[in-house]
Tab-separated table of C-alpha atoms in Angstrom:
chain	number	residue	atom	x	y	z
A	1194	MET	CA	0.155	0.026	-0.018
A	1195	THR	CA	2.861	2.267	0.616
A	1196	GLU	CA	5.533	1.308	-2.051
A	1197	ASN	CA	7.208	3.739	-4.103
A	1198	ARG	CA	5.901	3.306	-7.657
A	1199	GLU	CA	7.811	4.765	-10.397
A	1200	HIS	CA	6.015	7.335	-12.695
A	1201	LEU	CA	6.822	9.364	-15.724
A	1202	PRO	CA	7.919	13.089	-14.719
A	1203	ASP	CA	5.027	15.420	-13.974
A	1204	PRO	CA	5.389	18.662	-15.941
A	1205	HIS	CA	4.374	20.718	-12.913
A	1206	LEU	CA	5.796	19.146	-9.961
A	1207	LEU	CA	9.645	18.304	-9.497
A	1208	TYR	CA	10.469	14.875	-7.784
A	1209	GLU	CA	14.017	13.798	-8.435
A	1210	ASP	CA	16.915	12.609	-6.304
A	1211	HIS	CA	18.634	15.561	-4.436
A	1212	PRO	CA	22.320	15.798	-5.546
A	1213	ASP	CA	23.448	17.038	-1.906
A	1214	HIS	CA	21.352	14.728	0.112
A	1215	PRO	CA	21.847	11.047	-0.825
A	1216	GLY	CA	18.712	9.047	-0.075
A	1217	TRP	CA	16.474	12.127	-0.451
A	1218	LYS	CA	14.210	13.646	-3.209
A	1219	ARG	CA	13.843	17.185	-4.153
A	1220	TRP	CA	10.171	17.852	-4.283
A	1221	GLY	CA	8.082	20.951	-5.278
A	1222	PHE	CA	6.521	22.968	-8.049
A	1223	ARG	CA	8.685	23.775	-11.013
A	1224	ASP	CA	7.087	27.121	-11.104
A	1225	ALA	CA	8.844	29.208	-8.675
A	1226	THR	CA	5.970	31.687	-8.460
A	1227	ARG	CA	3.683	29.610	-6.616
A	1228	TYR	CA	3.068	29.197	-3.047
A	1229	ASN	CA	5.201	26.319	-2.369
A	1230	ALA	CA	8.365	28.382	-3.255
A	1231	PHE	CA	7.913	30.552	-0.158
A	1232	LEU	CA	8.524	27.522	2.003
A	1233	GLY	CA	11.896	27.034	0.491
A	1234	GLU	CA	13.645	23.779	-0.688
A	1235	MET	CA	11.563	20.714	0.346
A	1236	LEU	CA	13.323	17.281	0.878
A	1237	VAL	CA	11.235	13.964	0.991
A	1238	ARG	CA	12.164	10.332	1.578
A	1239	LEU	CA	10.375	7.057	2.581
A	1240	ASP	CA	11.606	5.238	5.647
A	1241	GLU	CA	9.704	2.140	6.505
A	1242	GLY	CA	6.321	3.377	5.666
A	1243	THR	CA	6.618	6.769	6.890
A	1244	ALA	CA	7.284	9.651	4.492
A	1245	ARG	CA	9.770	12.430	5.855
A	1246	VAL	CA	9.428	15.830	4.494
A	1247	ARG	CA	11.942	18.342	5.309
A	1248	MET	CA	12.188	22.229	5.239
A	1249	THR	CA	14.421	24.739	6.989
A	1250	PRO	CA	12.612	27.672	8.267
A	1251	GLU	CA	14.280	31.101	7.635
A	1252	ARG	CA	13.636	34.635	8.958
A	1253	GLN	CA	10.848	35.139	6.379
A	1254	HIS	CA	8.992	32.348	8.189
A	1255	SER	CA	9.292	33.875	11.656
A	1256	ASN	CA	6.850	35.882	13.886
A	1257	LEU	CA	7.793	38.739	16.175
A	1258	GLY	CA	8.825	36.221	18.831
A	1259	ASN	CA	11.422	34.830	16.473
A	1260	ALA	CA	9.867	31.473	16.402
A	1261	VAL	CA	8.348	29.839	13.240
A	1262	HIS	CA	5.102	31.560	12.509
A	1263	GLY	CA	1.960	29.212	13.035
A	1264	GLY	CA	0.926	30.015	9.335
A	1265	THR	CA	4.256	28.812	8.035
A	1266	LEU	CA	3.679	25.497	10.120
A	1267	LEU	CA	0.158	25.011	8.947
A	1268	GLY	CA	1.402	25.745	5.269
A	1269	PHE	CA	4.162	23.318	5.548
A	1270	ILE	CA	2.005	20.598	7.013
A	1271	ASP	CA	-0.595	21.067	4.177
A	1272	VAL	CA	2.298	20.899	1.549
A	1273	ALA	CA	3.858	18.050	3.250
A	1274	LEU	CA	0.742	15.909	2.929
A	1275	PHE	CA	1.223	16.077	-0.977
A	1276	ALA	CA	4.895	15.613	-0.793
A	1277	ALA	CA	4.236	12.587	1.271
A	1278	SER	CA	1.459	11.241	-0.957
A	1279	ARG	CA	3.682	11.381	-3.816
A	1280	ALA	CA	6.627	9.621	-2.098
A	1281	PHE	CA	3.999	6.888	-1.394
A	1282	GLY	CA	3.348	6.826	-5.059
A	1283	LEU	CA	-0.416	7.572	-4.525
A	1284	ILE	CA	-0.680	11.025	-6.437
A	1285	GLU	CA	1.444	12.723	-8.911
A	1286	ALA	CA	-0.333	15.877	-10.176
A	1287	GLY	CA	-1.131	19.012	-8.425
A	1288	THR	CA	-5.116	19.030	-8.709
A	1289	ALA	CA	-5.477	17.072	-5.518
A	1290	VAL	CA	-6.985	18.983	-2.683
A	1291	THR	CA	-6.948	18.932	1.055
A	1292	LEU	CA	-10.389	18.368	2.321
A	1293	ASP	CA	-9.477	18.723	6.213
A	1294	LEU	CA	-6.377	19.453	8.171
A	1295	ASN	CA	-6.394	18.987	11.997
A	1296	THR	CA	-3.352	20.259	14.208
A	1297	HIS	CA	-2.427	20.422	17.742
A	1298	PHE	CA	0.347	22.681	18.536
A	1299	ILE	CA	2.601	21.379	21.185
A	1300	GLY	CA	5.842	23.589	20.929
A	1301	ALA	CA	7.411	26.497	18.894
A	1302	GLY	CA	9.517	25.941	15.870
A	1303	ARG	CA	12.973	27.407	15.591
A	1304	VAL	CA	14.354	29.364	12.713
A	1305	GLY	CA	17.462	28.082	10.772
A	1306	GLU	CA	16.894	24.375	11.980
A	1307	PRO	CA	15.480	21.602	9.945
A	1308	LEU	CA	11.747	21.061	10.408
A	1309	GLU	CA	10.408	17.621	9.436
A	1310	ALA	CA	6.964	16.220	8.834
A	1311	GLN	CA	6.762	12.620	9.486
A	1312	VAL	CA	3.775	11.409	7.790
A	1313	GLU	CA	1.964	7.905	7.669
A	1314	LEU	CA	-0.859	6.745	5.514
A	1315	LEU	CA	-3.769	5.408	7.478
A	1316	ARG	CA	-6.010	4.469	4.762
A	1317	GLU	CA	-6.476	5.084	1.046
A	1318	THR	CA	-9.909	4.711	-0.778
A	1319	GLY	CA	-10.897	5.158	-4.336
A	1320	ARG	CA	-10.878	8.816	-3.908
A	1321	LEU	CA	-9.484	9.842	-0.485
A	1322	LEU	CA	-6.092	9.522	1.478
A	1323	PHE	CA	-6.193	9.567	5.335
A	1324	LEU	CA	-2.944	10.566	6.826
A	1325	ARG	CA	-1.534	11.685	9.971
A	1326	GLY	CA	1.809	12.693	11.443
A	1327	LEU	CA	4.091	14.726	13.700
A	1328	LEU	CA	5.954	17.832	12.946
A	1329	VAL	CA	9.400	17.556	14.694
A	1330	GLN	CA	12.499	19.585	15.074
A	1331	ALA	CA	15.555	17.886	16.355
A	1332	GLU	CA	14.198	15.831	19.361
A	1333	ASP	CA	11.125	18.277	20.008
A	1334	VAL	CA	7.609	17.528	18.788
A	1335	ILE	CA	6.272	20.855	17.666
A	1336	CYS	CA	2.712	19.682	16.353
A	1337	GLU	CA	0.714	16.372	15.510
A	1338	PHE	CA	-1.627	16.510	12.945
A	1339	SER	CA	-3.974	14.553	10.488
A	1340	GLY	CA	-5.582	15.234	7.165
A	1341	THR	CA	-7.709	14.001	4.369
A	1342	ILE	CA	-6.815	14.454	0.500
A	1343	ARG	CA	-9.205	14.184	-2.073
A	1344	LYS	CA	-7.113	12.459	-5.202
A	1345	PRO	CA	-7.137	14.067	-8.524
A	1346	SER	CA	-9.877	12.888	-10.883
A	1347	ARG	CA	-8.530	10.835	-13.791
A	1348	GLY	CA	-9.098	12.370	-17.200
């Protein structure tokens, strides 16, 4: 159910081996004017049924307390659900949509340190993906989340 299936390259999304991080894929939109570019470079890999998606927050992602802004965390989690779904081999194109996203913030994210969404697939149906995960930074849990994605329609 969570095997990494090989697919033809998507004209809109980048999903390729990262030259500087062996074992990781570079993931994102090819169009740098889309929202995802604001979050910075995304790395993704599949480890024993868990998709790991990383970004490194910068000053532009911070609030006045110099912690990672909650909106950045929510945006990253939403994007990570799609990166994870791609890593699982379940979706390719960008026309899938988030139906719901539930979060519980536990701690504050730090600027300049890798932030990782660890995502697992709970269930796949014909049209839906049910996912959950943790947002971690080093040994600290920042947030726990769950979400549902509606897969793109075929054709």
